[in-house]
């Protein structure tokens, strides 16, 4: 058996023969290497220096105006058997996909440097971590990968060590920015080969291959094969005044509040009482059962690639503190004194995200999906446990989305199967994180619609399989911070006040409150949600916490139709669970049934 280093070198040589770069640079992940790349990008205009007095080490990157978000219609999963890809993914035959991509990659790096980036997703010494190597011609990608992953020498050493166990275990990712021509842009995944090929985009989710491509689409396949879960979830630790910490993992679709919840600041009264919040991850969670039957989670990432607009001292002061230095901003606006700016910050922009003089007639100054890339270590609430090789034990799993109506502020699943149904039934209004219309309600099971790298039916079955003898599974919840009143305004204040809802969950986990059982799940009983210091009237709380039976009967029927779209691979247990809940809700009133 060839060593992994030989396999890696062979692949790098093959790629070089195809792409024909002028030189090859193996990344060591050092600070020196990062500084050199930044200097080079400042010189060629890829990066623009921001105000170094107010924002030391901060730079701005302006992408091509057509390359600002993930492109789901150009993102494909190429299983040899199309059936395995599922209706939730776009598919192409692997041989055809390789031919198409290799034609794009042929000669694409001529005259340029090809970077080889060995990286480790997760703590370098964790058995839960997995490694990959990304080859790219973009120094912007290298700089972002340096912040977002454990990249360079240590990762390469781990890859070489793992070679003693098996050949070629690392995920192979090939990326080129190409011509940024939307007609020559594809993000292709080959799950069986643990391979990714991405061409024609420099945007984060399309180009930083460790993130969505590896840590979700390929890793969901690895996780299914190896008995763990790769999820689009934040991980947050909630420490009570007695010093006990519960870890919660929460899946919300893109731009629906993961970063905000992961870094939340407790409301005044909670702070006084000694509650603390610890950030472990803001986007991706890998978890597996430990020897004690509980689920243990790691954050495979080392940084945050966060949504800038809306990030402010009132919404997310921890994020704002994190990005005061050593941050790469992409597609934000700038002020007269060259500070980064976006909607939600004080001050006024003079230059918009495209570098034009700011004119409100052109739309927002910062692109709605403008982002910051920053090391997680800069977050004031960064948890020391985030480096723990064993991961953190998960007490509760939370699903949620943008639902302007019907979905209550919080509900608890009666058991694991019901919780999996809650996750599978998730819906949310679309956001600017992907190209396409914004604000359209779509089903987004477990917030993984764009990221589950195989058939959703099989994915639901994999979730259900964790409920087995000896398992001590977390409780499962569904939340909705985005319920709107008749005036179109959010009913719930959200952000820091979401801790009130998390505390109720923890009280449930500890058996301290009983809640009210309803057909859709357990809701907080009157008085169980701590609301002191909050200006919210009882009628609003009522609206947030009552079950609209007719609305739910129609919702359950719609969930049933949606699930049927995954037949014949839909687990019978999940369809039965949907029927159980529908049955508990009673017969649909005649008007709703015929509507
Ligand atoms: N109303 C309301 N808005 C929120 C809340 N939490 C977050 N938001 C808004 O949701 C948007 C995106 O939030 P993020 O926390 O960046 O979303 P994310 O889930 O981390 O997104 P990705 O990085 O795309 O996966 C921002 O505009 C926030 O202001 C909340 O509790 N209530
Ligand atoms: O993947 C990206 O580019 C950013 C992100 O977290 C998401 O869209 O969910
Ligand atoms: Mn995300």
XYZ file of C-alpha atoms and ligand atoms in Angstrom:
637
model
C 0.000 0.000 0.000
C 1.374 3.400 -0.976
C 1.754 5.930 1.832
C -0.750 8.748 2.066
C 2.004 11.232 1.282
C 2.658 9.383 -1.974
C -1.048 9.383 -2.786
C -1.193 13.108 -2.056
C 1.872 13.875 -4.178
C 0.550 11.792 -7.032
C -2.761 13.694 -6.987
C -1.023 17.097 -6.780
C 1.104 16.133 -9.807
C -1.963 15.007 -11.741
C -3.736 18.277 -11.008
C -0.652 20.288 -11.965
C -0.403 18.399 -15.264
C -4.032 19.330 -15.968
C -4.073 22.950 -14.766
C -0.438 23.811 -15.738
C 0.459 26.366 -13.024
C 3.712 28.344 -13.188
C 4.539 27.180 -9.661
C 3.235 25.091 -6.799
C 3.159 26.353 -3.214
C 2.564 23.885 -0.356
C 0.944 25.884 2.455
C 2.525 25.552 5.892
C -0.147 27.647 7.643
C 2.393 30.023 9.251
C 1.753 33.657 10.127
C 4.577 34.606 7.744
C 2.851 32.851 4.887
C -0.422 34.659 5.686
C 1.306 38.065 5.809
C 3.085 37.454 2.513
C -0.195 36.498 0.821
C -1.910 39.605 2.206
C 0.896 41.853 0.907
C 0.639 40.237 -2.498
C -3.174 40.702 -2.561
C -2.866 44.334 -1.458
C -0.424 44.904 -4.311
C -2.687 43.377 -6.981
C -5.934 44.879 -5.639
C -7.533 41.616 -4.448
C -7.549 43.172 -0.971
C -8.001 46.794 0.031
C -6.516 48.052 3.266
C -9.109 49.322 5.754
C -8.444 51.945 8.465
C -5.537 50.359 10.366
C -5.960 52.716 13.360
C -9.518 51.597 14.071
C -9.253 48.120 12.467
C -5.691 46.750 12.633
C -5.084 43.817 10.329
C -8.448 44.277 8.583
C -8.901 44.152 4.810
C -11.719 44.406 2.316
C -12.303 42.125 -0.641
C -14.791 43.116 -3.352
C -15.963 40.095 -5.295
C -17.230 40.114 -8.836
C -20.798 41.543 -8.571
C -22.255 38.280 -9.905
C -20.347 36.127 -7.412
C -21.808 36.984 -4.017
C -23.564 33.858 -2.673
C -23.902 30.105 -2.949
C -25.348 28.915 -6.254
C -27.626 25.971 -5.483
C -28.670 25.404 -9.109
C -24.984 24.955 -10.072
C -24.145 22.726 -7.073
C -24.307 19.025 -7.904
C -23.908 15.744 -6.059
C -22.618 12.994 -8.352
C -23.373 9.559 -6.892
C -22.801 6.734 -9.408
C -26.438 5.759 -8.856
C -28.697 8.800 -9.351
C -31.207 7.313 -6.899
C -28.717 7.765 -4.039
C -28.507 11.516 -4.699
C -32.223 12.031 -4.037
C -34.702 14.652 -5.199
C -33.086 17.092 -2.731
C -29.921 17.417 -4.878
C -28.980 18.150 -8.487
C -27.222 15.184 -10.061
C -24.864 14.393 -12.917
C -23.259 11.088 -13.837
C -19.779 11.099 -12.203
C -17.910 10.274 -15.445
C -19.714 13.048 -17.309
C -19.163 15.467 -14.411
C -15.428 14.703 -14.255
C -15.116 15.216 -18.020
C -16.989 18.509 -17.846
C -14.953 19.801 -14.918
C -11.588 18.619 -16.243
C -12.279 20.501 -19.496
C -12.819 23.663 -17.441
C -9.699 23.060 -15.336
C -7.436 22.314 -18.353
C -4.705 24.954 -18.408
C -6.678 27.245 -16.071
C -3.707 27.990 -13.803
C -1.247 28.919 -16.569
C 1.137 31.644 -15.395
C -0.257 31.460 -11.851
C 0.563 29.827 -8.538
C -1.200 26.661 -7.483
C -1.640 26.439 -3.702
C -1.858 23.102 -1.888
C -3.726 23.494 1.415
C -3.707 20.527 3.814
C -6.362 21.177 6.474
C -7.983 19.501 9.437
C -11.684 19.976 10.196
C -11.871 19.865 13.997
C -9.245 19.874 16.760
C -6.008 18.489 15.352
C -5.890 15.669 17.936
C -9.590 14.745 17.914
C -10.773 11.319 16.741
C -13.927 13.117 15.519
C -11.913 15.366 13.151
C -11.417 14.657 9.449
C -8.768 16.003 7.075
C -8.754 17.263 3.541
C -6.510 18.953 1.015
C -7.730 21.837 -1.115
C -5.851 22.811 -4.257
C -6.683 26.345 -5.426
C -5.314 29.175 -7.556
C -6.846 31.817 -5.276
C -4.730 33.474 -2.560
C -8.010 34.879 -1.134
C -9.145 31.280 -0.594
C -5.820 30.397 1.079
C -6.101 33.371 3.462
C -9.713 32.492 4.330
C -8.859 28.795 4.815
C -6.071 29.861 7.182
C -8.696 31.584 9.355
C -11.484 29.028 8.968
C -9.555 25.744 9.441
C -6.520 24.233 11.154
C -4.411 24.516 8.039
C -0.823 23.717 7.029
C 1.948 21.667 8.581
C 0.075 20.059 11.512
C -2.789 19.019 9.231
C -0.370 17.530 6.699
C 1.360 15.587 9.481
C -1.984 14.161 10.601
C -2.804 13.198 7.009
C 0.537 11.408 6.717
C 0.009 9.652 10.075
C -3.460 8.470 9.109
C -1.897 7.022 5.987
C -0.532 4.259 8.204
C -4.120 3.158 8.754
C -5.507 3.447 5.255
C -4.661 4.860 1.868
C -6.040 8.186 0.698
C -8.362 8.953 3.601
C -8.236 12.722 3.094
C -10.935 14.569 1.131
C -9.628 15.943 -2.160
C -10.855 19.394 -3.190
C -9.899 21.155 -6.402
C -10.843 24.785 -6.891
C -10.198 27.493 -9.449
C -11.715 30.939 -9.565
C -11.732 30.542 -13.344
C -13.190 33.411 -15.362
C -16.039 34.089 -12.854
C -18.368 33.475 -15.762
C -21.731 32.280 -14.356
C -22.043 30.042 -17.428
C -18.754 28.336 -16.560
C -19.436 27.802 -12.857
C -20.048 24.450 -11.131
C -19.602 23.063 -7.628
C -19.414 19.278 -8.046
C -19.277 16.651 -5.333
C -18.215 13.023 -5.757
C -19.170 11.475 -2.399
C -17.912 7.959 -3.205
C -14.505 9.350 -4.156
C -14.531 11.862 -1.267
C -13.733 14.447 -3.946
C -14.890 18.009 -4.720
C -14.356 20.035 -7.899
C -15.349 23.707 -7.819
C -14.858 26.076 -10.743
C -15.763 29.668 -11.540
C -16.617 31.169 -8.134
C -14.536 32.752 -5.383
C -17.453 33.065 -2.910
C -17.041 31.436 0.529
C -19.548 28.599 0.417
C -18.502 27.739 -3.158
C -14.736 28.134 -2.794
C -13.665 27.479 0.818
C -14.058 23.770 0.226
C -13.537 22.769 3.874
C -16.840 24.391 4.787
C -20.100 23.432 3.048
C -18.547 21.135 0.415
C -16.448 18.995 2.767
C -17.821 19.531 6.291
C -21.449 19.058 5.178
C -21.934 17.516 1.711
C -19.047 15.017 1.752
C -19.029 14.640 5.556
C -22.748 13.785 5.630
C -21.805 10.757 3.502
C -18.836 9.879 5.742
C -21.097 10.333 8.780
C -23.754 7.991 7.413
C -21.118 5.341 6.635
C -19.373 5.701 10.018
C -22.346 6.259 12.340
C -22.230 9.969 13.172
C -23.977 13.205 12.148
C -22.622 16.158 10.111
C -25.054 19.034 10.588
C -25.649 22.719 9.786
C -25.746 23.628 13.483
C -24.269 26.065 15.947
C -23.030 24.754 19.303
C -23.472 26.928 22.398
C -22.765 26.319 26.087
C -25.189 27.799 28.640
C -23.674 28.085 32.133
C -26.131 28.580 34.992
C -25.369 30.505 38.216
C -24.278 27.218 39.875
C -21.523 26.850 37.264
C -23.144 23.929 35.413
C -23.005 24.081 31.608
C -25.446 22.536 29.154
C -24.448 22.411 25.491
C -27.116 22.992 22.865
C -26.824 22.372 19.098
C -29.201 24.309 16.842
C -29.946 24.046 13.133
C -31.330 27.168 11.433
C -31.080 27.742 7.661
C -28.491 30.165 6.255
C -28.842 33.721 7.584
C -31.466 32.669 10.150
C -29.600 33.364 13.371
C -26.975 30.679 14.151
C -24.073 33.107 14.630
C -26.291 35.356 16.747
C -27.507 32.562 19.035
C -24.007 31.107 19.380
C -22.715 34.435 20.735
C -25.732 35.697 22.638
C -25.408 38.145 25.527
C -27.705 37.242 28.443
C -30.355 39.837 29.301
C -29.502 42.142 32.199
C -31.243 40.118 34.942
C -29.588 36.862 33.830
C -26.177 38.529 33.780
C -26.708 39.788 37.310
C -27.636 36.285 38.436
C -24.434 34.862 36.924
C -25.564 33.189 33.687
C -22.814 32.842 31.057
C -22.806 31.863 27.404
C -19.958 29.959 25.719
C -19.510 29.828 21.945
C -18.325 26.467 20.575
C -19.417 26.831 16.941
C -21.638 29.027 14.767
C -22.323 27.000 11.611
C -21.315 23.330 11.558
C -21.524 20.542 14.115
C -20.223 16.991 13.900
C -21.547 14.678 16.603
C -21.382 11.036 17.517
C -22.496 8.821 20.392
C -19.952 8.475 23.198
C -19.366 5.450 25.441
C -22.019 6.778 27.864
C -24.651 6.895 25.098
C -24.773 10.699 24.917
C -24.034 12.619 21.709
C -20.670 14.418 21.724
C -20.106 17.328 19.348
C -17.174 19.179 17.842
C -17.105 22.298 15.704
C -15.019 21.299 12.679
C -14.226 24.953 11.934
C -11.688 27.318 13.509
C -13.254 30.615 12.451
C -16.477 32.393 11.591
C -17.634 33.304 8.081
C -20.466 35.480 9.339
C -23.204 37.635 7.840
C -22.207 41.313 8.281
C -25.485 43.242 7.789
C -27.456 43.508 11.016
C -24.374 42.778 13.156
C -24.259 45.633 15.646
C -23.551 46.539 19.223
C -27.194 45.959 20.083
C -27.738 42.698 18.138
C -24.375 40.929 18.542
C -21.692 42.810 20.515
C -19.537 39.658 20.743
C -19.320 39.423 16.968
C -18.559 43.128 16.731
C -15.728 42.752 19.279
C -14.405 39.696 17.413
C -14.063 41.599 14.136
C -12.309 44.702 15.478
C -8.970 43.372 14.212
C -7.407 40.756 11.900
C -10.544 40.222 9.833
C -11.225 39.863 6.122
C -14.420 41.642 5.060
C -16.089 40.694 1.781
C -18.524 42.999 -0.039
C -19.147 45.484 2.783
C -19.337 49.272 2.277
C -16.787 51.758 3.652
C -17.064 55.089 5.482
C -15.277 58.368 4.693
C -12.440 57.380 7.055
C -12.161 53.931 5.485
C -13.877 51.864 8.151
C -15.984 48.849 7.156
C -19.732 49.606 7.179
C -23.039 47.811 6.714
C -26.716 48.364 7.374
C -27.289 48.254 11.138
C -24.068 50.087 12.106
C -23.968 53.753 13.124
C -22.231 56.170 10.751
C -22.704 56.644 7.024
C -21.248 54.825 4.043
C -19.531 56.765 1.265
C -18.577 53.814 -0.961
C -20.847 50.830 -1.604
C -19.877 47.157 -1.828
C -19.079 47.475 -5.516
C -16.751 50.440 -4.915
C -19.205 53.009 -6.283
C -20.050 56.275 -4.490
C -22.939 55.296 -2.223
C -26.350 56.069 -3.715
C -29.462 54.642 -1.996
C -31.006 54.285 -5.465
C -28.537 51.396 -6.037
C -29.880 49.439 -3.048
C -28.126 48.631 0.238
C -24.566 49.963 0.695
C -23.289 46.575 1.872
C -24.361 43.474 -0.047
C -27.090 41.684 1.986
C -24.819 38.608 2.005
C -21.612 40.520 2.771
C -19.481 38.590 5.261
C -16.592 38.730 7.712
C -13.956 36.006 8.119
C -12.370 35.921 11.552
C -10.581 33.490 13.843
C -12.925 32.058 16.485
C -10.243 32.743 19.105
C -11.083 36.453 18.815
C -14.591 35.922 20.130
C -14.874 37.077 23.780
C -17.148 34.115 24.586
C -15.031 31.493 22.764
C -15.225 28.298 24.808
C -12.033 26.505 25.891
C -14.072 23.322 25.301
C -14.066 24.067 21.566
C -10.532 22.620 21.500
C -11.534 19.488 23.449
C -10.680 16.381 21.438
C -13.662 14.502 22.961
C -16.185 17.211 22.040
C -18.979 18.505 24.282
C -22.033 16.484 25.399
C -25.244 17.766 23.819
C -28.285 18.250 26.105
C -30.705 19.608 23.500
C -31.039 19.813 19.730
C -32.998 22.767 18.357
C -34.536 23.240 14.915
C -35.938 26.530 13.661
C -36.556 28.776 10.709
C -38.142 32.008 9.551
C -41.866 31.351 9.936
C -43.956 34.546 9.950
C -47.012 32.624 11.178
C -48.264 29.401 12.807
C -45.051 28.056 14.372
C -44.961 28.861 18.119
C -41.982 30.463 19.832
C -40.920 27.057 21.152
C -42.180 23.470 21.322
C -40.623 20.242 22.537
C -40.798 16.906 20.754
C -42.280 14.036 22.783
C -39.453 11.687 21.755
C -36.639 11.261 19.209
C -38.889 10.146 16.331
C -41.179 13.128 16.841
C -38.080 15.356 16.968
C -36.800 13.951 13.678
C -40.228 14.736 12.197
C -39.952 18.322 13.515
C -36.543 18.630 11.837
C -37.708 17.036 8.592
C -40.768 19.327 8.474
C -38.742 22.503 8.990
C -39.590 25.381 6.690
C -38.118 28.834 6.317
C -38.279 31.924 4.153
C -35.290 32.052 1.781
C -32.463 34.562 2.435
C -29.637 36.301 0.564
C -27.158 33.523 1.471
C -28.048 31.797 -1.812
C -28.802 33.421 -5.166
C -32.505 33.537 -6.073
C -35.679 35.064 -4.657
C -35.619 36.114 -0.984
C -38.559 35.648 1.423
C -40.146 32.592 -0.219
C -41.249 29.837 2.183
C -39.609 26.510 1.387
C -39.095 23.259 3.275
C -35.528 22.948 4.491
C -35.260 19.722 6.499
C -32.753 20.096 9.358
C -31.527 23.296 7.580
C -29.695 20.845 5.283
C -31.608 21.254 1.996
C -28.541 22.737 0.243
C -26.065 20.540 2.150
C -27.274 16.959 2.683
C -25.018 15.084 0.253
C -27.339 12.125 -0.322
C -31.019 11.137 -0.505
C -33.089 12.877 2.182
C -35.084 9.656 2.709
C -31.867 7.820 3.667
C -30.768 10.835 5.704
C -34.000 10.751 7.766
C -33.480 7.007 8.293
C -29.926 7.704 9.491
C -31.257 10.246 12.009
C -33.862 7.755 13.265
C -31.164 5.075 13.696
C -29.611 6.936 16.653
C -32.588 5.906 18.804
C -31.309 2.506 19.933
C -30.756 0.619 23.167
C -28.245 2.354 25.433
C -28.646 5.752 23.750
C -29.116 8.791 26.032
C -30.276 11.187 23.370
C -30.778 14.935 23.748
C -34.297 16.353 23.841
C -35.391 17.969 20.568
C -37.040 21.397 20.217
C -38.382 23.654 17.490
C -38.159 27.436 17.853
C -39.362 30.404 15.818
C -37.826 33.819 16.524
C -39.454 35.248 13.393
C -43.196 35.196 14.074
C -44.787 38.445 12.833
C -47.823 40.399 14.030
C -50.500 41.976 11.874
C -48.295 45.092 11.594
C -45.571 42.994 9.966
C -43.227 43.445 12.952
C -41.513 40.597 14.809
C -43.528 39.605 17.892
C -40.547 38.275 19.867
C -37.558 40.551 20.656
C -35.085 37.761 19.842
C -31.283 37.942 20.143
C -30.194 38.013 23.851
C -33.759 37.385 24.989
C -33.646 34.006 23.258
C -31.805 32.843 26.405
C -35.206 32.866 28.137
C -36.302 30.116 25.758
C -33.032 28.189 26.144
C -33.427 28.325 29.940
C -36.902 26.776 29.608
C -35.386 23.960 27.530
C -32.712 23.358 30.163
C -35.356 23.356 32.890
C -37.221 20.723 30.898
C -34.048 18.665 30.448
C -33.500 18.842 34.222
C -37.153 17.972 34.874
C -37.867 21.251 36.692
C -40.897 22.389 34.686
C -43.746 20.376 33.240
C -44.958 22.433 30.254
C -48.293 21.846 28.564
C -48.723 18.855 26.307
C -50.411 19.547 22.968
C -50.707 17.460 19.799
C -47.783 19.383 18.230
C -45.491 18.991 21.250
C -44.923 20.378 24.735
C -45.231 24.169 25.055
C -44.236 26.321 28.044
C -47.026 26.664 30.603
C -47.957 30.177 31.734
C -45.216 31.496 33.988
C -42.589 28.939 32.928
C -40.808 31.346 30.567
C -38.958 33.919 32.654
C -40.037 37.304 31.269
C -38.893 39.762 33.963
C -37.428 42.937 32.567
C -39.067 42.318 29.204
C -41.643 44.708 27.792
C -43.935 42.209 26.142
C -47.677 42.073 26.758
C -49.539 38.886 27.743
C -51.626 38.964 24.548
C -48.453 38.782 22.449
C -47.097 35.920 24.563
C -50.412 34.181 24.076
C -50.148 34.566 20.334
C -46.576 33.200 20.434
C -47.524 30.179 22.507
C -50.924 28.927 21.410
C -51.618 26.207 18.899
C -53.865 27.166 15.968
C -55.543 23.800 15.413
C -56.929 24.422 11.914
C -53.639 25.932 10.778
C -51.764 22.922 12.127
C -54.087 20.433 10.466
C -53.292 22.063 7.125
C -49.558 22.144 8.024
C -49.529 18.411 8.839
C -51.211 17.648 5.518
C -48.567 19.732 3.725
C -45.792 17.945 5.670
C -47.254 14.606 4.582
C -47.201 15.673 0.923
C -43.645 16.925 1.275
C -42.454 13.675 2.885
C -44.141 11.624 0.150
C -41.755 13.325 -2.278
C -39.003 11.100 -0.789
C -40.834 7.807 -1.329
C -39.889 5.006 -1.701
C -36.912 5.810 0.542
C -38.944 7.684 3.145
C -38.751 5.686 6.411
C -42.179 4.283 7.217
C -41.650 5.298 10.856
C -41.456 8.956 9.858
C -44.636 8.851 7.767
C -46.328 7.008 10.643
C -45.201 9.744 13.031
C -46.664 12.416 10.748
C -49.920 10.447 10.760
C -49.832 10.114 14.539
C -49.544 13.910 14.955
C -52.192 14.548 12.292
C -54.469 12.091 14.083
C -53.872 13.778 17.448
C -54.933 17.068 15.877
C -58.255 15.520 14.895
C -60.156 15.692 11.650
C -59.625 18.687 9.465
C -62.565 21.065 9.472
C -64.441 20.867 6.141
C -63.352 24.399 5.037
C -59.642 23.692 5.633
C -59.801 20.284 3.972
C -61.317 21.646 0.784
C -59.310 24.919 0.728
N -35.726 39.032 14.449
C -34.615 38.345 14.707
N -33.607 38.354 13.810
C -32.502 37.642 14.105
C -32.370 36.914 15.313
N -31.162 36.316 15.311
C -30.573 36.652 14.131
N -31.365 37.461 13.400
C -31.046 38.047 12.077
O -30.760 37.010 11.154
C -29.757 37.415 10.217
C -28.673 36.400 10.058
O -28.268 35.888 11.264
P -26.938 34.991 11.435
O -26.817 34.697 12.907
O -25.797 35.650 10.801
O -27.315 33.697 10.566
P -26.569 32.284 10.397
O -27.629 31.258 10.649
O -25.356 32.217 11.240
O -26.210 32.287 8.835
P -25.156 31.511 7.873
O -23.803 31.978 8.198
O -25.621 31.953 6.513
O -25.339 30.035 8.025
C -29.242 38.761 10.719
O -29.788 39.771 9.907
C -29.754 38.848 12.117
O -29.954 40.172 12.494
C -33.455 36.941 16.251
O -33.425 36.333 17.317
N -34.556 37.669 15.893
O -21.749 28.780 3.012
C -21.652 29.987 3.039
O -21.160 30.644 2.124
C -22.088 30.737 4.253
C -23.009 29.992 5.087
O -22.728 29.677 6.231
C -24.297 29.594 4.513
O -24.661 30.011 3.414
O -25.014 28.826 5.207
Mn -24.255 28.361 7.158
